[in-house]
Amino acid sequence: MAIKMKAVFEVLEQLYRKVLLGATLENDSHDYIFYLNPAFSDQDCSTTTSSDCSNILDVQGKHQPSSVNLATPSVAPVCLQRHFQLSSTREIMLLQLTVIKVMITRILSVETELHAKEKYKDIIKILLKSSDIDSKLTCMFQTSDKLLSHMAAKCLALLLYFQLKEKITLSNSWISFCQKNLSEYSESDKVVYCLWMLTFVIKEIFKDTCSQKTEILKQFLTPFDTIFEVFYNSLFSQHFENHQDTSKLINSLICFLELLELLIASRIHLKLHFTCQRILFLKPSCVFDVITWPIQAFVKRKFIIFIKKCLLCKVGEDLSRGSVPTFMAPDHPLDVDLLALADAVLQAVDLGLLRTLSVYGKPSCFGGDEVQPGCECVPGPDHVILRAASLLIIRSLEIKFQNGASANEMKVDLQRFMSELLTFLKPHLQPSLQSHNLCEWLSRVFIEQDDDMLEAAKTAMGIYLKLTRECEATESLTQEKEMWNHHTHENGYNPHCIFLFLLKNIGFDSTVLLDFLISSETCFLEYFVRYLKLLQKDWDNFFTICKYFDITESKDNINICCCISSLVQDRSSNQTEPSPLAVLGNHRDAHAWVSWASEASSEPLNHVVMSEEAQATLQANSLSPPRTSQSLVDYETSDDSEEESTGQRLANSRLISLHQEAMKKIQDTVGTSRDKKELSLESQSRSLVSKESNTPFSVDCDIGPNNIASKVGISHRTVKCFEELQGAIYRLQKKNLFPYNPTALLKLLKHIETIYNRSMTPL
């Protein structure tokens, strides 16, 4: 018996080596089935004995095709250089599963030679027909042997995906097994294995680049549509404190959360409409209940991040091997679902969601979270939680406002929830946010995560634009507009402040903006275009805010927004003093605010001078209501760049991938490549800088030699950054290295430069 087992093991080992290399198998396909069919019964695999296996091996030996009698290699392969006994039934089973797994992987690989792939397919199809392998593997992953059960589950998941790809009907025994175990939550490992296999198959479908993956997923989800809802209700209705062994419940939660994310991703990107894909939106309160459980902080973190990704429609974006389309056609059912989720978020915040979050915890390090003795480590706040909670609230507000609300309702909601958010954030931001412009909260919270920071900035601007349209339609008095401007600062969502803080954080470095523009990993292109359009309409407000920033920098970061708030309070007691908010609409009067603020500050400024030339400006542009469509510039038709199309994410949809060679050339081009024509272009474009360097524009304060940049007004530094960005884009475009047509973007930047030139030119 031992000799026969050794012979079978050697055949499997040789087969493994050939399949691993993708070699073509010369023998008849049926011959290999004798060696790949697992030798165990429907009972617990741990009870399978060597004698049971030997009986099967006797049969295999009698019917063993002579063509499969392979010579034993003189040198043992790597997979056999482990200490085990060849007579072990377990080791033979593991090798059988390994060969099946590698064979299916080779079938799915594009690198496998076509003739070899067809041979592998034929073998697997015969194996599925000639033996009840689905039932055997289902039985096997219920054993107490963790390695054997894991290999069986992985092998079965690959077989299921193979059947879906080849349009083979799935095994009824496996479907019944999953439906039975998911009909009600239990602490059995069977639940986890069912969830894991379902997740694995959906993930493989989602990553597939074939055009039929929507139909494949539809075939796979149909038997489970109802049972997922049943399991959802059962799992989230558990009482965490009643479980003695909470590890099994946590494991089930994490596994189901991953499955739920894939279902929602397929709902968004593959346009399927199963109930199981909408269950989160139909019953969102169940998920928020988990966050209130006395459960480990990492579980709450996973759920918060999951909800954030759902609101941003970013679930599943890292799974697709092809490019995920950034332009999404209008989807009214999805909009309804997102509104339901946003309402649930705001309701949970009203009920104290933020107070249940664990912001402090052990530091996460590559080497673990335990601090060695003698090493002091003061745990700081978990910025992942701070960022996710912030995005949850502002994104939920934006979704709610987009779906219809009056100006007064939006103001009330914005003030209530932003106050709640800022109260939550202030204790965790050092130095305290109270001594800074409240709009700085965004750059302070998101400083370590570019993509989230730009999503937050874009969302805050969306809220601002929506409220601006509503307020302009209802408010006509100057005083009401002043209070509206004050409202944007008080609640930390003024788009000009947010953008200026972003520029300050990157040191007004145009190369950072260029990196953002050529990257498809952030929404900066969409955000930047929308902001530039706002800026050219709202230049006066921007210029006045720049003056506030100049004063604040010269006074060692005096709180801009606190100044504004205190001025509003002082105005009621002293009507003769000019209101700082009055100059928000027209920066011609900004010098009045500058001199008044210098007198009102506790540490008076040195003499503040602003010449008449610096007071000159454009004809005041009123902030006209933007179009209902929140679309961007169509970069493929730059001649029609003034016309806006209908997609909210149209600009991002125009992004295309840069070739690796182009990416290398970009760095060289930006840093060093400048021919004579480009130098001539830059000298013309920088004439503005030389012209303005003599303009008595900036605040005349005592500033140290290491802070020379602050002598130049922040509006000048902003436009200078835009000029440098124009030059870099122009150079890349000239060499055909820019990833999309930037003509319309360059027009916007040039228009801002023109506005600035005019504002600095005396009348």
CSV table of N, CA and C in Angstrom, one decimal, residues 383-449:
chain,number,residue,atom,x,y,z
A,383,HIS,N,-6.4,59.9,13.1
A,383,HIS,CA,-6.8,60.8,12.1
A,383,HIS,C,-7.7,60.1,11.0
A,384,VAL,N,-7.6,58.8,10.9
A,384,VAL,CA,-8.4,58.1,9.9
A,384,VAL,C,-9.9,58.2,10.4
A,385,ILE,N,-10.2,58.1,11.7
A,385,ILE,CA,-11.5,58.3,12.2
A,385,ILE,C,-12.0,59.8,12.0
A,386,LEU,N,-11.1,60.7,12.3
A,386,LEU,CA,-11.4,62.1,12.1
A,386,LEU,C,-11.8,62.4,10.7
A,387,ARG,N,-11.0,61.9,9.8
A,387,ARG,CA,-11.2,62.2,8.4
A,387,ARG,C,-12.5,61.6,7.9
A,388,ALA,N,-12.7,60.3,8.3
A,388,ALA,CA,-13.9,59.6,7.8
A,388,ALA,C,-15.2,60.3,8.4
A,389,ALA,N,-15.2,60.6,9.7
A,389,ALA,CA,-16.3,61.3,10.3
A,389,ALA,C,-16.6,62.6,9.7
A,390,SER,N,-15.6,63.4,9.3
A,390,SER,CA,-15.8,64.7,8.7
A,390,SER,C,-16.4,64.5,7.3
A,391,LEU,N,-15.9,63.6,6.6
A,391,LEU,CA,-16.5,63.4,5.2
A,391,LEU,C,-17.9,62.8,5.3
A,392,LEU,N,-18.2,62.0,6.3
A,392,LEU,CA,-19.5,61.5,6.5
A,392,LEU,C,-20.5,62.6,6.6
A,393,ILE,N,-20.2,63.6,7.4
A,393,ILE,CA,-21.1,64.7,7.7
A,393,ILE,C,-21.3,65.6,6.5
A,394,ILE,N,-20.1,66.1,6.0
A,394,ILE,CA,-20.3,67.1,4.9
A,394,ILE,C,-20.8,66.5,3.6
A,395,ARG,N,-20.5,65.3,3.4
A,395,ARG,CA,-21.0,64.6,2.2
A,395,ARG,C,-22.5,64.4,2.3
A,396,SER,N,-22.9,64.0,3.5
A,396,SER,CA,-24.3,63.8,3.7
A,396,SER,C,-25.1,65.1,3.6
A,397,LEU,N,-24.5,66.1,4.1
A,397,LEU,CA,-25.2,67.5,3.9
A,397,LEU,C,-25.3,67.8,2.5
A,398,GLU,N,-24.2,67.6,1.7
A,398,GLU,CA,-24.3,67.9,0.3
A,398,GLU,C,-25.4,67.1,-0.4
A,399,ILE,N,-25.4,65.8,-0.2
A,399,ILE,CA,-26.5,65.0,-0.8
A,399,ILE,C,-27.9,65.5,-0.4
A,400,LYS,N,-28.1,65.8,0.8
A,400,LYS,CA,-29.4,66.3,1.3
A,400,LYS,C,-29.7,67.6,0.6
A,401,PHE,N,-28.8,68.5,0.5
A,401,PHE,CA,-29.1,69.8,-0.1
A,401,PHE,C,-29.3,69.7,-1.6
A,402,GLN,N,-28.7,68.7,-2.3
A,402,GLN,CA,-28.9,68.5,-3.7
A,402,GLN,C,-30.2,68.0,-4.0
A,403,ASN,N,-30.9,67.4,-3.1
A,403,ASN,CA,-32.2,66.8,-3.3
A,403,ASN,C,-33.3,67.7,-2.8
A,404,GLY,N,-33.1,69.0,-2.8
A,404,GLY,CA,-34.2,69.9,-2.6
A,404,GLY,C,-34.4,70.3,-1.1
A,405,ALA,N,-34.1,71.5,-0.8
A,405,ALA,CA,-34.3,72.1,0.5
A,405,ALA,C,-34.2,73.6,0.4
A,406,SER,N,-35.0,74.3,1.2
A,406,SER,CA,-35.0,75.7,1.1
A,406,SER,C,-33.7,76.3,1.7
A,407,ALA,N,-33.4,77.6,1.4
A,407,ALA,CA,-32.2,78.2,1.9
A,407,ALA,C,-32.2,78.2,3.4
A,408,ASN,N,-33.3,78.5,4.0
A,408,ASN,CA,-33.3,78.6,5.5
A,408,ASN,C,-33.1,77.2,6.1
A,409,GLU,N,-33.7,76.2,5.5
A,409,GLU,CA,-33.5,74.8,6.0
A,409,GLU,C,-32.0,74.4,5.9
A,410,MET,N,-31.4,74.7,4.8
A,410,MET,CA,-30.0,74.4,4.6
A,410,MET,C,-29.1,75.1,5.6
A,411,LYS,N,-29.4,76.4,5.8
A,411,LYS,CA,-28.6,77.1,6.8
A,411,LYS,C,-28.7,76.6,8.2
A,412,VAL,N,-29.9,76.2,8.6
A,412,VAL,CA,-30.1,75.6,9.9
A,412,VAL,C,-29.4,74.3,10.0
A,413,ASP,N,-29.5,73.4,9.0
A,413,ASP,CA,-28.9,72.1,9.1
A,413,ASP,C,-27.3,72.3,9.0
A,414,LEU,N,-26.9,73.2,8.2
A,414,LEU,CA,-25.4,73.4,8.1
A,414,LEU,C,-24.8,73.9,9.4
A,415,GLN,N,-25.5,74.8,10.0
A,415,GLN,CA,-25.0,75.4,11.3
A,415,GLN,C,-25.0,74.3,12.4
A,416,ARG,N,-26.1,73.5,12.4
A,416,ARG,CA,-26.2,72.5,13.5
A,416,ARG,C,-25.2,71.4,13.3
A,417,PHE,N,-25.0,70.9,12.1
A,417,PHE,CA,-24.1,69.7,12.0
A,417,PHE,C,-22.7,70.2,11.9
A,418,MET,N,-22.4,71.3,11.3
A,418,MET,CA,-21.0,71.8,11.3
A,418,MET,C,-20.5,72.2,12.7
A,419,SER,N,-21.4,72.7,13.5
A,419,SER,CA,-21.1,73.0,14.9
A,419,SER,C,-20.8,71.7,15.6
A,420,GLU,N,-21.6,70.7,15.4
A,420,GLU,CA,-21.3,69.4,16.0
A,420,GLU,C,-20.0,68.8,15.6
A,421,LEU,N,-19.7,68.9,14.3
A,421,LEU,CA,-18.4,68.4,13.8
A,421,LEU,C,-17.2,69.2,14.3
A,422,LEU,N,-17.3,70.5,14.3
A,422,LEU,CA,-16.2,71.3,14.8
A,422,LEU,C,-16.0,71.1,16.3
A,423,THR,N,-17.0,70.9,17.0
A,423,THR,CA,-16.9,70.6,18.5
A,423,THR,C,-16.2,69.2,18.7
A,424,PHE,N,-16.5,68.3,17.8
A,424,PHE,CA,-15.9,67.0,17.9
A,424,PHE,C,-14.4,67.0,17.5
A,425,LEU,N,-14.1,67.9,16.6
A,425,LEU,CA,-12.7,67.9,16.1
A,425,LEU,C,-11.8,68.8,17.0
A,426,LYS,N,-12.2,69.8,17.5
A,426,LYS,CA,-11.4,70.8,18.2
A,426,LYS,C,-10.5,70.2,19.3
A,427,PRO,N,-11.0,69.3,20.1
A,427,PRO,CA,-10.1,68.7,21.2
A,427,PRO,C,-8.9,67.9,20.6
A,428,HIS,N,-9.0,67.5,19.3
A,428,HIS,CA,-8.0,66.6,18.7
A,428,HIS,C,-7.0,67.3,17.8
A,429,LEU,N,-7.2,68.6,17.7
A,429,LEU,CA,-6.3,69.4,16.8
A,429,LEU,C,-5.5,70.3,17.6
A,430,GLN,N,-4.2,70.1,17.5
A,430,GLN,CA,-3.2,70.9,18.2
A,430,GLN,C,-2.3,71.6,17.2
A,431,PRO,N,-2.1,72.9,17.3
A,431,PRO,CA,-2.7,73.8,18.3
A,431,PRO,C,-4.2,73.9,18.1
A,432,SER,N,-4.9,74.4,19.1
A,432,SER,CA,-6.3,74.5,19.1
A,432,SER,C,-6.8,75.2,17.9
A,433,LEU,N,-7.9,74.7,17.3
A,433,LEU,CA,-8.6,75.3,16.2
A,433,LEU,C,-9.2,76.7,16.5
A,434,GLN,N,-9.4,76.9,17.8
A,434,GLN,CA,-10.0,78.2,18.2
A,434,GLN,C,-9.2,79.4,17.9
A,435,SER,N,-7.9,79.2,17.8
A,435,SER,CA,-7.0,80.3,17.5
A,435,SER,C,-6.7,80.5,16.0
A,436,HIS,N,-7.5,79.8,15.2
A,436,HIS,CA,-7.2,79.9,13.8
A,436,HIS,C,-8.6,80.1,13.0
A,437,ASN,N,-8.4,80.4,11.8
A,437,ASN,CA,-9.6,80.5,10.9
A,437,ASN,C,-10.3,79.2,11.0
A,438,LEU,N,-11.6,79.2,11.2
A,438,LEU,CA,-12.4,78.0,11.3
A,438,LEU,C,-12.4,77.2,10.0
A,439,CYS,N,-12.2,77.9,8.9
A,439,CYS,CA,-12.1,77.1,7.6
A,439,CYS,C,-10.8,76.3,7.5
A,440,GLU,N,-9.9,76.5,8.5
A,440,GLU,CA,-8.7,75.7,8.4
A,440,GLU,C,-8.9,74.3,8.9
A,441,TRP,N,-10.0,74.0,9.5
A,441,TRP,CA,-10.2,72.7,10.0
A,441,TRP,C,-10.0,71.6,8.9
A,442,LEU,N,-10.4,71.9,7.7
A,442,LEU,CA,-10.3,70.9,6.6
A,442,LEU,C,-8.9,70.6,6.3
A,443,SER,N,-8.0,71.6,6.1
A,443,SER,CA,-6.6,71.3,5.8
A,443,SER,C,-5.9,70.7,7.0
A,444,ARG,N,-6.3,71.0,8.2
A,444,ARG,CA,-5.7,70.4,9.4
A,444,ARG,C,-6.0,68.9,9.5
A,445,VAL,N,-7.3,68.6,9.3
A,445,VAL,CA,-7.7,67.2,9.5
A,445,VAL,C,-7.2,66.3,8.3
A,446,PHE,N,-7.2,66.8,7.1
A,446,PHE,CA,-6.9,66.0,5.9
A,446,PHE,C,-5.5,66.1,5.4
A,447,ILE,N,-4.6,66.7,6.2
A,447,ILE,CA,-3.3,67.1,5.7
A,447,ILE,C,-2.5,65.8,5.2
A,448,GLU,N,-2.8,64.7,5.8
A,448,GLU,CA,-2.0,63.5,5.5
A,448,GLU,C,-2.7,62.6,4.4
A,449,GLN,N,-3.8,63.0,3.9
A,449,GLN,CA,-4.5,62.2,2.9
A,449,GLN,C,-5.0,63.1,1.8
